[in-house]
Short mmCIF file of C-alpha atoms in Angstrom, two decimals:
data_model
loop_
_atom_site.label_atom_id
_atom_site.label_comp_id
_atom_site.label_asym_id
_atom_site.label_seq_id
_atom_site.Cartn_x
_atom_site.Cartn_y
_atom_site.Cartn_z
CA MET A 1 150.34 -127.15 82.62
CA PRO A 2 150.72 -130.41 84.58
CA ASN A 3 149.82 -133.47 82.54
CA ILE A 4 147.48 -135.52 84.74
CA THR A 5 147.30 -139.18 83.73
CA ALA A 6 144.40 -140.52 85.77
CA PRO A 7 145.10 -143.90 87.41
CA ALA A 8 142.68 -146.78 87.06
CA PRO A 9 139.88 -146.85 89.66
CA GLY A 10 140.90 -148.65 92.83
CA THR A 11 144.64 -148.18 92.33
CA LEU A 12 146.91 -146.02 94.47
CA ALA A 13 146.69 -142.36 93.54
CA VAL A 14 147.76 -138.96 94.79
CA ARG A 15 144.82 -136.54 94.81
CA THR A 16 145.84 -133.14 93.43
CA VAL A 17 143.68 -130.09 92.80
CA LEU A 18 143.69 -131.00 89.09
CA GLY A 19 142.75 -134.63 89.65
CA ASP A 20 144.21 -137.95 90.73
CA LEU A 21 147.56 -139.10 89.40
CA PRO A 22 149.75 -142.20 89.79
CA PRO A 23 152.21 -141.78 92.68
CA ALA A 24 155.22 -142.09 90.37
CA GLU A 25 154.14 -138.87 88.64
CA LEU A 26 154.39 -136.75 91.79
CA GLY A 27 158.10 -136.16 91.15
CA VAL A 28 160.33 -133.96 93.29
CA CYS A 29 158.09 -132.85 96.12
CA ASP A 30 158.00 -130.16 98.80
CA ALA A 31 156.12 -132.29 101.33
CA HIS A 32 154.97 -129.48 103.64
CA ASP A 33 154.49 -125.90 102.59
CA HIS A 34 151.95 -123.09 102.29
CA LEU A 35 150.91 -121.06 99.27
CA PHE A 36 148.24 -119.24 101.26
CA LEU A 37 147.77 -118.87 105.01
CA ARG A 38 145.94 -116.43 107.25
CA SER A 39 145.73 -116.66 111.03
CA PRO A 40 145.11 -114.27 113.92
CA LEU A 41 148.28 -115.73 115.44
CA LEU A 42 150.35 -114.26 112.59
CA PRO A 43 149.00 -110.71 112.19
CA GLY A 44 150.50 -108.77 109.32
CA GLN A 45 152.26 -111.82 107.87
CA GLU A 46 149.43 -113.27 105.81
CA LEU A 47 150.21 -115.34 102.75
CA ASP A 48 147.42 -114.00 100.55
CA ASP A 49 149.13 -112.71 97.40
CA ALA A 50 148.39 -114.92 94.40
CA ASP A 51 151.14 -113.37 92.28
CA ALA A 52 153.69 -114.00 95.03
CA ALA A 53 152.50 -117.60 95.32
CA ALA A 54 152.91 -118.06 91.56
CA ALA A 55 156.42 -116.57 91.66
CA GLU A 56 157.39 -118.95 94.45
CA LEU A 57 156.06 -121.95 92.51
CA ARG A 58 157.88 -120.91 89.34
CA SER A 59 161.15 -120.53 91.24
CA PHE A 60 160.64 -123.99 92.75
CA ALA A 61 159.84 -125.47 89.32
CA ALA A 62 162.93 -123.89 87.75
CA LEU A 63 165.06 -125.95 90.14
CA GLY A 64 163.32 -129.21 89.25
CA GLY A 65 160.42 -129.07 91.72
CA ARG A 66 157.31 -130.82 90.48
CA SER A 67 154.87 -130.94 93.41
CA VAL A 68 153.96 -128.96 96.52
CA VAL A 69 151.73 -130.17 99.34
CA GLN A 70 149.89 -127.26 100.98
CA TRP A 71 149.08 -128.06 104.61
CA THR A 72 146.76 -125.05 105.07
CA PRO A 73 143.44 -126.50 106.32
CA PHE A 74 139.88 -125.25 106.16
CA ALA A 75 139.18 -121.62 107.14
CA LEU A 76 142.80 -120.46 107.37
CA GLY A 77 142.83 -118.54 104.11
CA ARG A 78 143.94 -121.46 101.92
CA ARG A 79 142.36 -119.80 98.82
CA ALA A 80 141.06 -123.14 97.55
CA GLY A 81 139.49 -121.53 94.49
CA LEU A 82 142.87 -120.32 93.21
CA LEU A 83 144.90 -123.49 93.60
CA ALA A 84 143.92 -125.23 90.36
CA GLY A 85 144.68 -122.12 88.33
CA LEU A 86 148.07 -121.71 89.98
CA SER A 87 148.90 -125.33 89.27
CA ARG A 88 147.98 -124.98 85.61
CA ALA A 89 149.85 -121.69 85.22
CA THR A 90 153.09 -122.82 86.86
CA GLY A 91 153.22 -126.50 85.94
CA VAL A 92 153.57 -127.53 89.60
CA ARG A 93 151.20 -130.15 90.98
CA VAL A 94 149.43 -129.00 94.14
CA VAL A 95 147.98 -131.24 96.83
CA ALA A 96 145.58 -129.34 99.10
CA ALA A 97 144.38 -129.99 102.64
CA THR A 98 141.11 -130.16 104.43
CA GLY A 99 141.09 -130.42 108.23
CA LEU A 100 141.34 -128.02 111.16
CA HIS A 101 144.25 -126.48 113.06
CA GLN A 102 144.41 -125.69 116.79
CA ALA A 103 141.42 -123.86 118.26
CA ALA A 104 143.45 -120.66 118.74
CA HIS A 105 143.49 -120.13 114.97
CA TYR A 106 139.67 -119.82 114.76
CA THR A 107 136.82 -117.87 116.26
CA PRO A 108 134.64 -119.77 118.74
CA GLU A 109 131.67 -119.04 116.49
CA LEU A 110 133.21 -120.84 113.53
CA LEU A 111 134.12 -123.89 115.60
CA ARG A 112 130.60 -124.06 117.05
CA SER A 113 129.17 -123.96 113.53
CA LEU A 114 130.92 -127.21 112.58
CA ASP A 115 128.53 -129.82 113.92
CA SER A 116 130.39 -132.67 112.20
CA PRO A 117 133.99 -131.95 111.19
CA ALA A 118 134.28 -135.48 109.79
CA GLU A 119 131.46 -134.81 107.31
CA LEU A 120 133.20 -131.62 106.18
CA PHE A 121 136.50 -133.45 105.72
CA VAL A 122 134.90 -136.29 103.73
CA ARG A 123 133.01 -133.88 101.49
CA GLU A 124 136.16 -131.86 100.75
CA LEU A 125 138.12 -135.03 99.96
CA THR A 126 135.51 -136.69 97.76
CA VAL A 127 133.33 -133.94 96.25
CA GLY A 128 135.21 -130.64 96.40
CA MET A 129 136.57 -128.08 98.82
CA ALA A 130 134.31 -125.48 100.38
CA PRO A 131 135.04 -121.79 99.94
CA ASP A 132 137.13 -120.65 102.89
CA ASP A 133 135.17 -120.06 106.09
CA THR A 134 131.87 -121.18 104.52
CA PRO A 135 131.21 -124.92 104.79
CA GLU A 136 127.75 -124.50 103.26
CA GLY A 137 127.03 -123.93 99.60
CA ASN A 138 128.35 -125.42 96.39
CA PRO A 139 131.76 -127.10 96.69
CA LEU A 140 134.59 -126.05 94.43
CA PRO A 141 135.68 -128.44 91.66
CA ALA A 142 139.08 -129.08 93.28
CA ARG A 143 139.31 -131.78 95.94
CA ALA A 144 141.60 -131.96 98.96
CA GLY A 145 144.22 -134.71 99.03
CA LEU A 146 145.00 -134.91 102.74
CA ILE A 147 143.64 -134.04 106.18
CA LYS A 148 145.63 -131.53 108.26
CA VAL A 149 145.13 -131.59 112.05
CA ALA A 150 147.13 -130.46 115.08
CA GLY A 151 148.22 -131.61 118.50
CA GLY A 152 149.05 -129.45 121.49
CA PHE A 153 152.24 -128.77 123.37
CA HIS A 154 153.24 -132.12 124.91
CA GLY A 155 149.65 -133.36 124.79
CA LEU A 156 146.15 -133.18 123.36
CA ASP A 157 143.40 -130.84 124.52
CA ALA A 158 139.68 -131.42 123.98
CA HIS A 159 139.65 -129.61 120.62
CA ALA A 160 142.62 -131.63 119.35
CA ARG A 161 141.01 -134.90 120.39
CA ARG A 162 137.77 -133.97 118.66
CA VAL A 163 139.55 -133.04 115.44
CA LEU A 164 141.82 -136.09 115.45
CA ARG A 165 138.79 -138.34 115.94
CA ALA A 166 137.09 -136.63 113.00
CA ALA A 167 140.22 -137.06 110.91
CA ALA A 168 140.38 -140.78 111.68
CA GLU A 169 136.70 -141.13 110.79
CA ALA A 170 137.30 -139.32 107.49
CA HIS A 171 140.35 -141.47 106.79
CA HIS A 172 138.33 -144.66 107.25
CA ALA A 173 135.69 -143.30 104.87
CA THR A 174 138.09 -142.12 102.17
CA GLY A 175 141.59 -143.57 102.62
CA ALA A 176 143.10 -140.08 102.92
CA PRO A 177 146.44 -139.54 104.68
CA VAL A 178 146.42 -137.46 107.87
CA ALA A 179 149.14 -134.83 108.43
CA VAL A 180 149.67 -133.64 111.99
CA HIS A 181 151.09 -130.33 113.20
CA LEU A 182 153.07 -131.19 116.34
CA GLU A 183 153.30 -128.09 118.51
CA ALA A 184 157.01 -127.32 118.90
CA GLY A 185 157.58 -130.85 117.62
CA THR A 186 156.13 -132.46 120.75
CA GLY A 187 153.34 -134.90 121.48
CA ALA A 188 153.99 -137.52 118.80
CA PRO A 189 153.42 -140.49 121.16
CA ALA A 190 150.02 -139.12 122.24
CA VAL A 191 149.00 -138.51 118.62
CA LEU A 192 149.97 -142.01 117.52
CA GLU A 193 148.31 -143.60 120.55
CA LEU A 194 145.00 -141.91 119.72
CA LEU A 195 145.03 -142.20 115.91
CA CYS A 196 146.60 -145.64 115.59
CA GLY A 197 146.15 -147.25 119.00
CA ARG A 198 142.53 -146.30 119.66
CA LEU A 199 141.12 -145.23 116.29
CA ASP A 200 142.68 -147.97 114.14
CA MET A 201 144.48 -145.77 111.62
CA PRO A 202 147.41 -147.49 109.93
CA PRO A 203 150.59 -145.66 110.99
CA ALA A 204 151.67 -145.50 107.35
CA ARG A 205 148.75 -143.10 106.74
CA VAL A 206 150.02 -140.63 109.39
CA LEU A 207 152.52 -137.85 108.72
CA LEU A 208 154.07 -136.16 111.77
CA GLY A 209 155.18 -132.58 111.11
CA HIS A 210 157.71 -130.30 112.83
CA LEU A 211 159.74 -133.08 114.43
CA ASN A 212 162.86 -130.99 113.81
CA ARG A 213 161.65 -128.55 116.47
CA SER A 214 162.02 -131.17 119.21
CA PRO A 215 165.20 -133.15 118.44
CA ASP A 216 164.41 -136.12 120.67
CA PRO A 217 166.06 -139.17 119.03
CA TRP A 218 164.03 -141.69 121.04
CA VAL A 219 160.70 -140.18 119.96
CA HIS A 220 161.87 -140.03 116.34
CA ARG A 221 163.00 -143.66 116.31
CA GLU A 222 159.83 -144.91 117.97
CA ALA A 223 157.61 -143.02 115.51
CA ALA A 224 159.60 -144.42 112.59
CA ARG A 225 159.50 -147.95 114.02
CA ALA A 226 155.74 -147.64 114.37
CA GLY A 227 155.54 -146.94 110.64
CA ALA A 228 154.57 -143.26 110.61
CA HIS A 229 156.09 -140.75 108.20
CA LEU A 230 158.38 -138.16 109.80
CA VAL A 231 158.28 -134.71 108.21
CA PHE A 232 161.22 -132.38 108.84
CA ASP A 233 160.35 -128.85 107.79
CA GLY A 234 163.04 -126.61 109.18
CA PRO A 235 164.24 -124.38 106.33
CA SER A 236 161.53 -121.76 106.83
CA ARG A 237 162.87 -118.48 108.18
CA ALA A 238 160.38 -118.71 111.03
CA HIS A 239 161.98 -121.94 112.29
CA HIS A 240 165.67 -121.45 111.49
CA ALA A 241 166.80 -121.98 115.09
CA THR A 242 166.60 -125.76 114.62
CA ASP A 243 168.25 -125.93 111.18
CA TRP A 244 171.68 -126.79 112.58
CA ARG A 245 170.30 -129.95 114.22
CA LEU A 246 168.59 -131.16 111.05
CA PHE A 247 171.36 -133.35 109.68
CA GLU A 248 172.13 -134.77 113.08
CA MET A 249 168.52 -135.98 113.23
CA LEU A 250 168.36 -137.19 109.63
CA THR A 251 171.68 -139.02 109.86
CA ALA A 252 170.64 -140.85 113.03
CA LEU A 253 167.41 -142.03 111.44
CA VAL A 254 169.06 -143.08 108.19
CA GLU A 255 171.72 -145.03 110.09
CA ALA A 256 168.95 -146.71 112.11
CA GLY A 257 167.37 -147.94 108.87
CA HIS A 258 164.50 -145.45 108.64
CA ALA A 259 165.38 -143.53 105.47
CA ASP A 260 162.09 -144.72 103.95
CA ARG A 261 160.04 -142.85 106.58
CA LEU A 262 161.52 -139.34 106.09
CA LEU A 263 160.15 -136.35 104.17
CA LEU A 264 161.27 -132.74 103.82
CA GLY A 265 159.32 -129.51 103.41
CA GLY A 266 159.90 -125.79 103.50
CA ASP A 267 156.90 -124.78 105.67
CA THR A 268 156.82 -121.18 104.47
CA VAL A 269 154.34 -119.67 106.94
CA THR A 270 154.91 -115.91 106.62
CA ALA A 271 155.14 -113.49 103.72
CA ASN A 272 158.61 -112.47 104.88
CA ALA A 273 159.86 -116.05 104.45
CA ARG A 274 159.21 -116.12 100.71
CA ALA A 275 162.15 -116.02 98.34
CA ALA A 276 160.53 -114.05 95.53
CA THR A 277 158.92 -111.26 97.60
CA GLY A 278 160.40 -111.52 101.10
CA GLU A 279 163.73 -112.21 102.74
CA GLY A 280 163.60 -115.96 102.09
CA PRO A 281 164.70 -118.65 101.90
CA GLY A 282 161.26 -119.82 100.68
CA MET A 283 160.39 -122.87 98.61
CA PRO A 284 163.42 -122.68 96.26
CA TYR A 285 165.86 -123.26 99.14
CA LEU A 286 164.55 -126.78 99.54
CA LEU A 287 166.18 -127.64 96.19
CA SER A 288 168.92 -125.03 95.87
CA GLY A 289 170.32 -125.50 99.37
CA LEU A 290 168.86 -128.46 101.22
CA ARG A 291 168.82 -131.15 98.52
CA PRO A 292 172.50 -130.66 97.57
CA ALA A 293 173.39 -130.88 101.26
CA VAL A 294 171.41 -134.11 101.62
CA GLU A 295 173.23 -135.56 98.60
CA ARG A 296 176.64 -134.58 99.99
CA ARG A 297 176.03 -135.87 103.50
CA LEU A 298 173.66 -138.79 103.03
CA GLY A 299 174.07 -139.73 99.37
CA ARG A 300 172.01 -139.37 96.21
CA GLU A 301 170.00 -142.51 96.87
CA VAL A 302 168.77 -141.15 100.20
CA ALA A 303 168.05 -137.75 98.63
CA GLU A 304 165.93 -139.45 95.96
CA LEU A 305 163.96 -141.21 98.70
CA LEU A 306 163.37 -138.05 100.72
CA PHE A 307 162.32 -135.86 97.81
CA VAL A 308 160.65 -138.36 95.44
CA GLY A 309 160.05 -141.89 96.67
CA ASN A 310 158.81 -141.22 100.17
CA PRO A 311 156.31 -138.46 99.25
CA ALA A 312 154.91 -140.68 96.51
CA ARG A 313 154.10 -143.33 99.13
CA ALA A 314 153.04 -140.98 101.91
CA PHE A 315 150.45 -139.04 99.91
CA ALA A 316 149.07 -141.89 97.81
CA ALA A 317 145.84 -143.61 98.81
CA HIS A 318 143.31 -146.17 97.68
CA TRP A 319 140.59 -143.53 97.50
CA ARG A 320 137.08 -144.47 98.63
CA GLY A 321 133.74 -142.73 98.79
CA ASP A 322 133.80 -141.00 95.41
CA GLY A 323 130.73 -142.70 93.93
CA HIS A 324 128.46 -139.69 94.34
CA ARG A 325 130.84 -137.29 92.57
CA ALA A 326 129.51 -136.18 89.18
#
């Protein structure tokens, strides 16, 4: 069972489903993955098997993995009530997400029922996560530790703008980091302009996901120069077409002096992509295949940054708004 040493109030902390911990205790981290996920856009490939999730975590832990950040947001089958038990049983720290994905992942009725997404996000970050698909009722004991949102393909539609505004509002109320799904890796400038240019979010609180899917070196450099975190999450079977460009992108950013902005994740989004129960490569590949390659090509110091140091900074926050929690 993970040993949570609670940090002093007001200090930087990573918020896991078992409680807050000092950033240095996050350890080797899979910065973007999914233990559970259900969407009408992925019929028949739901991640909903708790035993399979536990097997994946144990395989990851056996290779030295200590933490996994689940980017599954509200109402996409994140199984919030199971996450604390899985963390205790496997010894892997789990950071969970609140937030909302693109509109296509939800029914219109559910989206209409959310009068104030920002209030939902704040409640899940400071009090406890709601049972999936039901924002009303008693919150679960486990709290979310980040806000997951999404852009569109080369731009932002009305739903994305609404959700990003709610995420910025929740960030200002809580200090939480905001992780952004970039559709096909595009739209980073529009996301940063809205979140940081108009809504006053510090770029260091923004994580941009899927940049490996659009290998545009200018966009990558500009996002890094702005101070955002760049998350490369290519090893998943569903996204293997961009794997061969990964080290080209990482090397360019490291040589430009941006090693401190880079994170890596597996982004296992389908049951077939799991190592233990599917065709892989799953979470273990991040440490069995990718980390050794990073060490060979970019050096051990860079690997330590990407897997340990950078996640500790990216997911830590000076948490606010917890005074009403019992």
